[in-house]
Amino acid sequence: MQGSGASVLFANARVFSGEGPSAATQGADVLVAQGRIAAVGAGIAAPDGVERIDCAGRLLTPALIDCHTHIVYAGNRAREFEMRLEGATYAEIAAAGGGIVASMRATRGASVEELIAQSLPRLMHLIGEGVGAVEIKSGYGLSIEAELNMLRAARKLGRRLPVRVVTSWLAAHALPPDYKERRAAYLDEVVLPGLTQAKAEGLVDAVDGFCEHLAFTVAEMERVFDHARDLGLPVKLHAEQLSHQGGARLVARRKGLSADHLEWASEEDAAAMAQAGTVAVMLPGAYYMLRETKAPPVAAFPQGGRRDGDRHRREPRHLAAHLASDGDEHGRGAVRHDGRRMSLRRDRRGGEGARVAGRDGPHRAGPLGGSGAVERDKPGRTREPHRLQSARRALA
């Protein structure tokens, strides 16, 4: 429904207000008029010509936000999953030719339409879990044309499906084999000119990078961020994931949108990010998938942040749709956002990506942004929400 200007009345819903983990109102109605929330209450009559959907007590929430994804790529890395189960580390897999470079080989060989075909089920899966806004990165092509094709595919996915897509240029994700001994040349010949072209084509909303001992240094990311500034683009960063390199404070100095992962971040990093208004994005899916043992300092961020952690939304990605609590006798439950308040707001500074996540009090009239009705029928599963039905109709 997002962006369609549709009008619909969601009746008999359990509406989560955003005022605490148990703040849900039973039997509420939500009227959407021309794509905007027009009224929230009980006993709202559907105007003439407006579709009425009986939610039958299901939870109705604002659409979820996935502010860090690598949805667009070709191929798979199933063998690496086996290696992780056998005890191999991220760095060991990368040294053996796996990881980002393995995906690079398949992605470089795929056309835009092939990338769309492989990525479409992944995005449909997120929509099915109630995601209404998603950030999609490049980063697996590692050449100008392949990186641009990833973002072209992302833009087309956003036009084909009822989901808001924002994009990030992540060419500074890894060094491809042909530039292994020519780090500066990779920045000069691929990352920076490719970013200029992505901006010219309207393909990029933000600039990202991987600041890590097996990727790019703080000094190298400074160059990338300087170019982003010259192009008028905001920045974000994969920071302190596998070791402490100073990336979190780098992106804070640039007043970036977010620093992501943060397993090795310090309290000083958290304080710097709070001062800058940089969002802390934590990714438990990646943490568990990589079988890491260094947990991020979760408690440091609310303590270092502004009141109620407004600027430090810890993003559980689409895993949030499976974290239900306060269930009733029918197995329905309020979906929690890291056990904290969950709602949508428009950021005052108009930022994209991580900045679309936050809280601004209870449901009220205003921009819709998307919604999802969820009912738990079995542990770890949800029934198909209204948004996925809309997506299927869009593809029909």
CSV table of C-alpha atoms in Angstrom, one decimal:
chain,number,residue,atom,x,y,z
A,1,MET,CA,0.0,0.0,0.0
A,2,GLN,CA,2.9,2.3,0.6
A,3,GLY,CA,3.0,5.2,-1.8
A,4,SER,CA,-0.2,4.1,-3.6
A,5,GLY,CA,-2.6,6.7,-2.1
A,6,ALA,CA,-4.9,3.8,-1.2
A,7,SER,CA,-7.8,4.2,1.3
A,8,VAL,CA,-8.7,1.3,3.6
A,9,LEU,CA,-10.2,0.7,7.1
A,10,PHE,CA,-8.4,-1.8,9.3
A,11,ALA,CA,-11.0,-2.9,11.7
A,12,ASN,CA,-10.9,-4.9,15.0
A,13,ALA,CA,-7.2,-4.7,15.3
A,14,ARG,CA,-4.8,-4.9,18.2
A,15,VAL,CA,-3.0,-1.6,17.8
A,16,PHE,CA,0.5,-1.1,19.4
A,17,SER,CA,0.8,2.5,20.5
A,18,GLY,CA,4.6,2.6,21.0
A,19,GLU,CA,4.3,3.6,24.6
A,20,GLY,CA,5.9,0.5,26.1
A,21,PRO,CA,6.1,-3.2,25.4
A,22,SER,CA,2.6,-4.0,26.6
A,23,ALA,CA,0.8,-0.8,25.3
A,24,ALA,CA,-1.6,-2.4,22.8
A,25,THR,CA,-5.3,-1.5,22.4
A,26,GLN,CA,-7.7,-4.4,21.6
A,27,GLY,CA,-10.6,-3.8,19.1
A,28,ALA,CA,-9.2,-0.7,17.6
A,29,ASP,CA,-9.8,0.6,14.1
A,30,VAL,CA,-7.3,2.5,11.8
A,31,LEU,CA,-8.6,4.5,8.9
A,32,VAL,CA,-6.1,5.1,6.1
A,33,ALA,CA,-7.2,7.8,3.6
A,34,GLN,CA,-5.1,8.4,0.4
A,35,GLY,CA,-2.1,6.6,1.9
A,36,ARG,CA,-2.1,8.5,5.2
A,37,ILE,CA,-3.4,7.5,8.7
A,38,ALA,CA,-6.5,9.6,9.0
A,39,ALA,CA,-8.0,8.3,12.3
A,40,VAL,CA,-7.3,5.7,15.1
A,41,GLY,CA,-10.1,4.7,17.5
A,42,ALA,CA,-13.0,2.4,18.0
A,43,GLY,CA,-16.2,2.0,15.9
A,44,ILE,CA,-14.9,4.0,12.9
A,45,ALA,CA,-17.3,3.6,10.0
A,46,ALA,CA,-15.8,3.0,6.6
A,47,PRO,CA,-16.5,5.8,4.2
A,48,ASP,CA,-18.2,5.0,0.9
A,49,GLY,CA,-15.9,3.1,-1.5
A,50,VAL,CA,-13.3,2.4,1.2
A,51,GLU,CA,-12.2,-1.2,1.6
A,52,ARG,CA,-12.7,-2.7,5.1
A,53,ILE,CA,-10.3,-5.3,6.4
A,54,ASP,CA,-11.3,-7.3,9.5
A,55,CYS,CA,-8.0,-7.9,11.4
A,56,ALA,CA,-9.8,-10.3,13.7
A,57,GLY,CA,-7.7,-9.2,16.7
A,58,ARG,CA,-4.4,-9.4,14.9
A,59,LEU,CA,-1.6,-7.0,15.9
A,60,LEU,CA,-1.4,-4.0,13.6
A,61,THR,CA,1.9,-2.2,13.8
A,62,PRO,CA,3.8,0.4,11.8
A,63,ALA,CA,5.8,-1.2,9.1
A,64,LEU,CA,9.2,-2.5,10.3
A,65,ILE,CA,12.4,-1.0,9.0
A,66,ASP,CA,15.5,-3.0,7.9
A,67,CYS,CA,18.2,-0.3,7.8
A,68,HIS,CA,21.1,-2.6,6.9
A,69,THR,CA,20.8,-5.2,4.1
A,70,HIS,CA,22.9,-6.9,1.5
A,71,ILE,CA,19.9,-8.2,-0.5
A,72,VAL,CA,21.1,-7.7,-4.0
A,73,TYR,CA,23.8,-10.1,-5.1
A,74,ALA,CA,24.2,-13.3,-7.2
A,75,GLY,CA,25.1,-16.8,-6.2
A,76,ASN,CA,25.3,-18.3,-2.8
A,77,ARG,CA,27.9,-19.2,-0.1
A,78,ALA,CA,26.4,-22.4,1.3
A,79,ARG,CA,29.8,-23.9,1.6
A,80,GLU,CA,30.9,-21.1,3.9
A,81,PHE,CA,28.1,-21.9,6.3
A,82,GLU,CA,29.5,-25.4,6.6
A,83,MET,CA,32.9,-23.9,7.2
A,84,ARG,CA,31.5,-21.7,10.0
A,85,LEU,CA,30.0,-24.8,11.6
A,86,GLU,CA,33.4,-26.4,11.4
A,87,GLY,CA,34.9,-23.5,13.4
A,88,ALA,CA,36.4,-21.3,10.6
A,89,THR,CA,36.4,-17.6,11.4
A,90,TYR,CA,35.3,-14.8,9.1
A,91,ALA,CA,38.9,-13.9,8.4
A,92,GLU,CA,39.9,-17.5,7.6
A,93,ILE,CA,37.0,-17.9,5.2
A,94,ALA,CA,38.0,-14.6,3.4
A,95,ALA,CA,41.7,-15.8,3.2
A,96,ALA,CA,40.5,-19.0,1.6
A,97,GLY,CA,38.8,-17.0,-1.2
A,98,GLY,CA,35.4,-17.0,0.3
A,99,GLY,CA,33.3,-14.2,1.8
A,100,ILE,CA,32.8,-11.0,-0.1
A,101,VAL,CA,35.1,-12.0,-3.0
A,102,ALA,CA,33.2,-15.2,-3.6
A,103,SER,CA,30.0,-13.3,-4.0
A,104,MET,CA,31.9,-10.8,-6.3
A,105,ARG,CA,32.6,-13.5,-8.9
A,106,ALA,CA,28.9,-14.4,-9.3
A,107,THR,CA,27.7,-10.8,-9.0
A,108,ARG,CA,30.0,-9.5,-11.8
A,109,GLY,CA,28.6,-12.2,-14.1
A,110,ALA,CA,25.0,-11.3,-13.6
A,111,SER,CA,22.9,-8.8,-15.5
A,112,VAL,CA,20.6,-6.3,-13.8
A,113,GLU,CA,17.5,-8.5,-14.5
A,114,GLU,CA,19.3,-11.6,-13.2
A,115,LEU,CA,20.2,-9.7,-10.0
A,116,ILE,CA,16.5,-8.7,-9.7
A,117,ALA,CA,15.3,-12.2,-10.2
A,118,GLN,CA,17.7,-13.6,-7.5
A,119,SER,CA,17.0,-10.7,-5.1
A,120,LEU,CA,13.2,-10.6,-5.5
A,121,PRO,CA,12.4,-13.5,-3.2
A,122,ARG,CA,14.7,-12.1,-0.5
A,123,LEU,CA,12.8,-8.8,-0.6
A,124,MET,CA,9.5,-10.5,-0.7
A,125,HIS,CA,10.5,-12.4,2.4
A,126,LEU,CA,11.2,-9.1,4.3
A,127,ILE,CA,7.9,-7.7,3.1
A,128,GLY,CA,6.2,-10.8,4.4
A,129,GLU,CA,7.6,-10.2,7.8
A,130,GLY,CA,6.2,-6.7,7.8
A,131,VAL,CA,9.1,-4.6,6.5
A,132,GLY,CA,8.0,-1.4,4.8
A,133,ALA,CA,11.3,0.4,4.4
A,134,VAL,CA,14.6,-1.2,3.5
A,135,GLU,CA,18.2,0.0,2.9
A,136,ILE,CA,20.0,-2.0,0.1
A,137,LYS,CA,23.8,-1.8,-0.3
A,138,SER,CA,26.1,-2.4,-3.2
A,139,GLY,CA,29.4,-4.0,-2.3
A,140,TYR,CA,29.6,-7.3,-4.1
A,141,GLY,CA,30.6,-6.2,-7.6
A,142,LEU,CA,33.8,-4.4,-6.7
A,143,SER,CA,34.0,-2.9,-10.2
A,144,ILE,CA,32.3,0.3,-11.3
A,145,GLU,CA,29.8,-1.4,-13.6
A,146,ALA,CA,29.0,-4.3,-11.3
A,147,GLU,CA,28.4,-1.9,-8.4
A,148,LEU,CA,26.2,0.3,-10.5
A,149,ASN,CA,24.2,-2.7,-11.6
A,150,MET,CA,23.5,-3.7,-8.0
A,151,LEU,CA,22.1,-0.2,-7.3
A,152,ARG,CA,20.1,-0.3,-10.6
A,153,ALA,CA,18.6,-3.5,-9.5
A,154,ALA,CA,17.8,-2.1,-6.1
A,155,ARG,CA,16.0,1.0,-7.6
A,156,LYS,CA,14.0,-1.3,-9.9
A,157,LEU,CA,13.0,-3.5,-7.0
A,158,GLY,CA,11.7,-0.4,-5.1
A,159,ARG,CA,9.6,0.5,-8.1
A,160,ARG,CA,8.1,-3.0,-8.5
A,161,LEU,CA,7.2,-3.8,-4.9
A,162,PRO,CA,5.3,-1.9,-2.2
A,163,VAL,CA,8.3,-1.1,-0.1
A,164,ARG,CA,10.5,2.0,0.3
A,165,VAL,CA,14.0,1.3,-0.8
A,166,VAL,CA,17.0,3.5,0.0
A,167,THR,CA,20.5,2.7,-1.3
A,168,SER,CA,24.1,2.9,-0.2
A,169,TRP,CA,27.3,2.9,-2.2
A,170,LEU,CA,29.5,0.2,-0.6
A,171,ALA,CA,32.3,-0.2,-3.1
A,172,ALA,CA,34.7,0.2,-0.2
A,173,HIS,CA,33.7,-3.3,1.1
A,174,ALA,CA,36.7,-5.4,0.1
A,175,LEU,CA,39.7,-5.3,-2.2
A,176,PRO,CA,39.1,-7.4,-5.3
A,177,PRO,CA,41.9,-9.8,-6.3
A,178,ASP,CA,43.0,-7.6,-9.2
A,179,TYR,CA,43.7,-4.7,-6.8
A,180,LYS,CA,45.1,-6.8,-3.9
A,181,GLU,CA,48.5,-5.0,-4.0
A,182,ARG,CA,47.1,-1.6,-5.3
A,183,ARG,CA,44.9,-0.3,-2.5
A,184,ALA,CA,45.1,3.4,-3.4
A,185,ALA,CA,44.5,2.6,-7.1
A,186,TYR,CA,41.2,0.8,-6.1
A,187,LEU,CA,40.0,3.9,-4.4
A,188,ASP,CA,41.1,6.2,-7.3
A,189,GLU,CA,39.9,4.0,-10.1
A,190,VAL,CA,36.8,2.3,-8.8
A,191,VAL,CA,35.4,3.6,-5.5
A,192,LEU,CA,35.6,7.4,-6.1
A,193,PRO,CA,34.8,7.6,-9.8
A,194,GLY,CA,32.1,5.0,-9.4
A,195,LEU,CA,30.5,7.0,-6.7
A,196,THR,CA,30.4,10.1,-8.9
A,197,GLN,CA,28.7,8.1,-11.6
A,198,ALA,CA,26.2,6.6,-9.2
A,199,LYS,CA,25.3,10.1,-8.0
A,200,ALA,CA,24.9,11.3,-11.5
A,201,GLU,CA,22.5,8.5,-12.3
A,202,GLY,CA,20.4,9.0,-9.2
A,203,LEU,CA,21.3,5.6,-7.8
A,204,VAL,CA,22.7,6.4,-4.4
A,205,ASP,CA,21.3,7.9,-1.2
A,206,ALA,CA,24.2,7.3,1.2
A,207,VAL,CA,27.8,6.1,1.2
A,208,ASP,CA,29.0,3.2,3.3
A,209,GLY,CA,32.3,1.3,3.9
A,210,PHE,CA,33.9,-1.5,5.8
A,211,CYS,CA,36.5,-0.2,8.2
A,212,GLU,CA,38.3,-3.3,9.4
A,213,HIS,CA,41.8,-4.9,9.5
A,214,LEU,CA,40.9,-7.1,6.5
A,215,ALA,CA,39.2,-4.3,4.6
A,216,PHE,CA,39.8,-0.5,4.7
A,217,THR,CA,41.6,1.8,7.2
A,218,VAL,CA,40.3,4.9,8.8
A,219,ALA,CA,42.6,7.0,6.6
A,220,GLU,CA,41.2,5.3,3.4
A,221,MET,CA,37.6,5.8,4.6
A,222,GLU,CA,38.4,9.5,5.2
A,223,ARG,CA,39.1,9.8,1.5
A,224,VAL,CA,35.8,8.1,0.6
A,225,PHE,CA,33.9,10.3,3.1
A,226,ASP,CA,35.5,13.4,1.7
A,227,HIS,CA,34.3,12.6,-1.7
A,228,ALA,CA,30.8,11.8,-0.3
A,229,ARG,CA,30.8,15.2,1.3
A,230,ASP,CA,31.7,16.9,-2.0
A,231,LEU,CA,28.8,15.2,-3.6
A,232,GLY,CA,26.4,16.1,-0.8
A,233,LEU,CA,25.8,12.5,0.3
A,234,PRO,CA,25.5,11.4,3.9
A,235,VAL,CA,27.7,8.6,5.2
A,236,LYS,CA,27.5,5.5,7.4
A,237,LEU,CA,30.0,2.8,8.2
A,238,HIS,CA,30.5,-0.9,9.1
A,239,ALA,CA,32.6,-0.3,12.2
A,240,GLU,CA,34.3,-2.2,15.0
A,241,GLN,CA,32.8,-5.5,13.9
A,242,LEU,CA,35.9,-7.8,14.1
A,243,SER,CA,38.3,-5.5,15.9
A,244,HIS,CA,38.6,-1.9,17.1
A,245,GLN,CA,39.8,0.3,14.3
A,246,GLY,CA,38.4,3.7,15.2
A,247,GLY,CA,35.6,3.6,12.7
A,248,ALA,CA,32.8,4.5,15.1
A,249,ARG,CA,34.5,7.8,16.1
A,250,LEU,CA,35.3,8.5,12.4
A,251,VAL,CA,31.7,8.3,11.4
A,252,ALA,CA,30.7,10.3,14.5
A,253,ARG,CA,33.2,13.1,13.5
A,254,ARG,CA,31.4,13.2,10.1
A,255,LYS,CA,28.0,13.3,11.8
A,256,GLY,CA,27.1,10.2,9.8
A,257,LEU,CA,23.8,8.4,9.7
A,258,SER,CA,25.0,5.3,11.5
A,259,ALA,CA,27.8,3.0,12.6
A,260,ASP,CA,26.9,-0.6,12.2
A,261,HIS,CA,27.9,-3.9,13.9
A,262,LEU,CA,29.9,-2.4,16.8
A,263,GLU,CA,30.9,-5.6,18.6
A,264,TRP,CA,34.3,-4.0,19.6
A,265,ALA,CA,33.0,-0.5,20.2
A,266,SER,CA,33.9,1.2,23.5
A,267,GLU,CA,32.0,3.5,25.9
A,268,GLU,CA,34.0,6.4,24.4
A,269,ASP,CA,32.7,5.5,21.0
A,270,ALA,CA,29.2,5.4,22.2
A,271,ALA,CA,29.6,8.9,23.8
A,272,ALA,CA,31.0,10.3,20.6
A,273,MET,CA,28.2,8.9,18.5
A,274,ALA,CA,25.6,10.2,21.0
A,275,GLN,CA,27.1,13.7,20.7
A,276,ALA,CA,27.0,13.5,16.9
A,277,GLY,CA,23.5,12.0,16.7
A,278,THR,CA,24.9,9.0,14.9
A,279,VAL,CA,22.7,5.9,15.2
A,280,ALA,CA,24.1,2.7,16.6
A,281,VAL,CA,22.9,-0.3,14.5
A,282,MET,CA,23.5,-3.7,16.0
A,283,LEU,CA,23.1,-6.8,13.9
A,284,PRO,CA,22.5,-10.0,15.9
A,285,GLY,CA,21.8,-11.9,12.8
A,286,ALA,CA,25.3,-11.4,11.5
A,287,TYR,CA,26.7,-11.9,15.0
A,288,TYR,CA,25.1,-15.4,15.4
A,289,MET,CA,25.6,-16.4,11.7
A,290,LEU,CA,29.4,-15.7,12.0
A,291,ARG,CA,29.5,-17.5,15.4
A,292,GLU,CA,31.2,-14.5,17.0
A,293,THR,CA,32.0,-14.5,20.7
A,294,LYS,CA,32.6,-10.8,21.3
A,295,ALA,CA,29.2,-9.3,22.1
A,296,PRO,CA,28.6,-5.6,21.4
A,297,PRO,CA,28.4,-3.3,24.4
A,298,VAL,CA,24.6,-2.9,24.2
A,299,ALA,CA,24.2,-1.1,27.5
A,300,ALA,CA,26.8,1.6,26.6
A,301,PHE,CA,24.6,3.1,23.9
A,302,PRO,CA,21.4,4.1,25.8
A,303,GLN,CA,23.6,5.4,28.6
A,304,GLY,CA,25.6,7.5,26.2
A,305,GLY,CA,22.7,8.5,24.1
A,306,ARG,CA,19.9,11.0,24.4
A,307,ARG,CA,16.8,10.4,26.5
A,308,ASP,CA,15.2,6.9,25.9
A,309,GLY,CA,17.9,6.1,23.3
A,310,ASP,CA,16.2,8.2,20.6
A,311,ARG,CA,19.3,8.4,18.5
A,312,HIS,CA,20.5,4.8,19.3
A,313,ARG,CA,18.0,2.5,17.8
A,314,ARG,CA,19.5,-1.0,17.9
A,315,GLU,CA,18.2,-2.7,14.7
A,316,PRO,CA,17.4,-6.4,15.0
A,317,ARG,CA,16.8,-6.4,11.2
A,318,HIS,CA,13.9,-8.6,10.2
A,319,LEU,CA,14.4,-10.9,13.1
A,320,ALA,CA,12.2,-8.5,15.0
A,321,ALA,CA,9.1,-10.0,13.4
A,322,HIS,CA,9.8,-13.2,15.2
A,323,LEU,CA,10.3,-11.7,18.7
A,324,ALA,CA,6.8,-11.8,20.1
A,325,SER,CA,5.9,-11.4,23.7
A,326,ASP,CA,2.9,-10.7,25.9
A,327,GLY,CA,1.0,-13.4,24.0
A,328,ASP,CA,-2.6,-14.2,24.7
A,329,GLU,CA,-4.4,-17.6,24.7
A,330,HIS,CA,-4.4,-17.5,20.9
A,331,GLY,CA,-0.7,-17.1,20.6
A,332,ARG,CA,-0.9,-13.6,19.5
A,333,GLY,CA,1.7,-11.2,20.9
A,334,ALA,CA,3.1,-7.7,20.6
A,335,VAL,CA,6.1,-7.5,18.4
A,336,ARG,CA,8.9,-5.9,20.3
A,337,HIS,CA,11.8,-3.9,18.9
A,338,ASP,CA,14.7,-5.1,21.0
A,339,GLY,CA,12.3,-5.1,23.9
A,340,ARG,CA,11.9,-1.3,23.5
A,341,ARG,CA,9.4,1.0,22.0
A,342,MET,CA,8.7,0.6,18.3
A,343,SER,CA,7.1,3.1,16.0
A,344,LEU,CA,7.9,5.2,13.0
A,345,ARG,CA,8.8,8.8,12.7
A,346,ARG,CA,10.1,11.2,10.0
A,347,ASP,CA,13.5,12.3,11.1
A,348,ARG,CA,13.8,16.0,11.6
A,349,ARG,CA,16.9,16.1,9.4
A,350,GLY,CA,15.4,14.1,6.6
A,351,GLY,CA,18.1,11.4,6.8
A,352,GLU,CA,17.6,8.0,5.1
A,353,GLY,CA,18.7,4.5,6.0
A,354,ALA,CA,19.1,4.1,9.8
A,355,ARG,CA,17.5,7.5,10.4
A,356,VAL,CA,14.1,6.3,9.3
A,357,ALA,CA,14.0,4.2,12.5
A,358,GLY,CA,13.0,5.8,15.7
A,359,ARG,CA,10.0,6.7,17.9
A,360,ASP,CA,7.7,9.6,18.1
A,361,GLY,CA,5.0,8.7,20.5
A,362,PRO,CA,1.8,6.7,19.9
A,363,HIS,CA,0.0,6.1,16.6
A,364,ARG,CA,-1.6,9.3,15.3
A,365,ALA,CA,-2.8,10.8,12.1
A,366,GLY,CA,0.0,11.4,9.6
A,367,PRO,CA,2.1,9.6,7.0
A,368,LEU,CA,1.3,5.9,6.8
A,369,GLY,CA,4.7,4.5,5.7
A,370,GLY,CA,3.2,1.0,5.7
A,371,SER,CA,1.6,-1.3,8.1
A,372,GLY,CA,1.6,-5.0,8.9
A,373,ALA,CA,-1.0,-7.3,10.6
A,374,VAL,CA,0.7,-10.2,12.4
A,375,GLU,CA,-0.7,-13.3,14.1
A,376,ARG,CA,1.5,-15.9,15.7
A,377,ASP,CA,0.1,-19.4,14.8
A,378,LYS,CA,3.3,-21.4,15.6
A,379,PRO,CA,6.5,-20.5,17.4
A,380,GLY,CA,8.8,-18.7,15.0
A,381,ARG,CA,6.2,-18.3,12.3
A,382,THR,CA,3.8,-15.6,11.2
A,383,ARG,CA,0.8,-15.6,8.9
A,384,GLU,CA,1.0,-13.6,5.7
A,385,PRO,CA,0.4,-10.0,6.5
A,386,HIS,CA,-1.6,-7.5,4.4
A,387,ARG,CA,1.6,-6.0,3.0
A,388,LEU,CA,2.7,-9.3,1.4
A,389,GLN,CA,-0.7,-9.7,-0.2
A,390,SER,CA,-0.2,-6.3,-1.7
A,391,ALA,CA,3.3,-7.3,-3.0
A,392,ARG,CA,1.9,-10.4,-4.6
A,393,ARG,CA,-0.8,-8.4,-6.3
A,394,ALA,CA,1.9,-6.0,-7.6
A,395,LEU,CA,3.8,-8.8,-9.2
A,396,ALA,CA,0.7,-10.5,-10.7
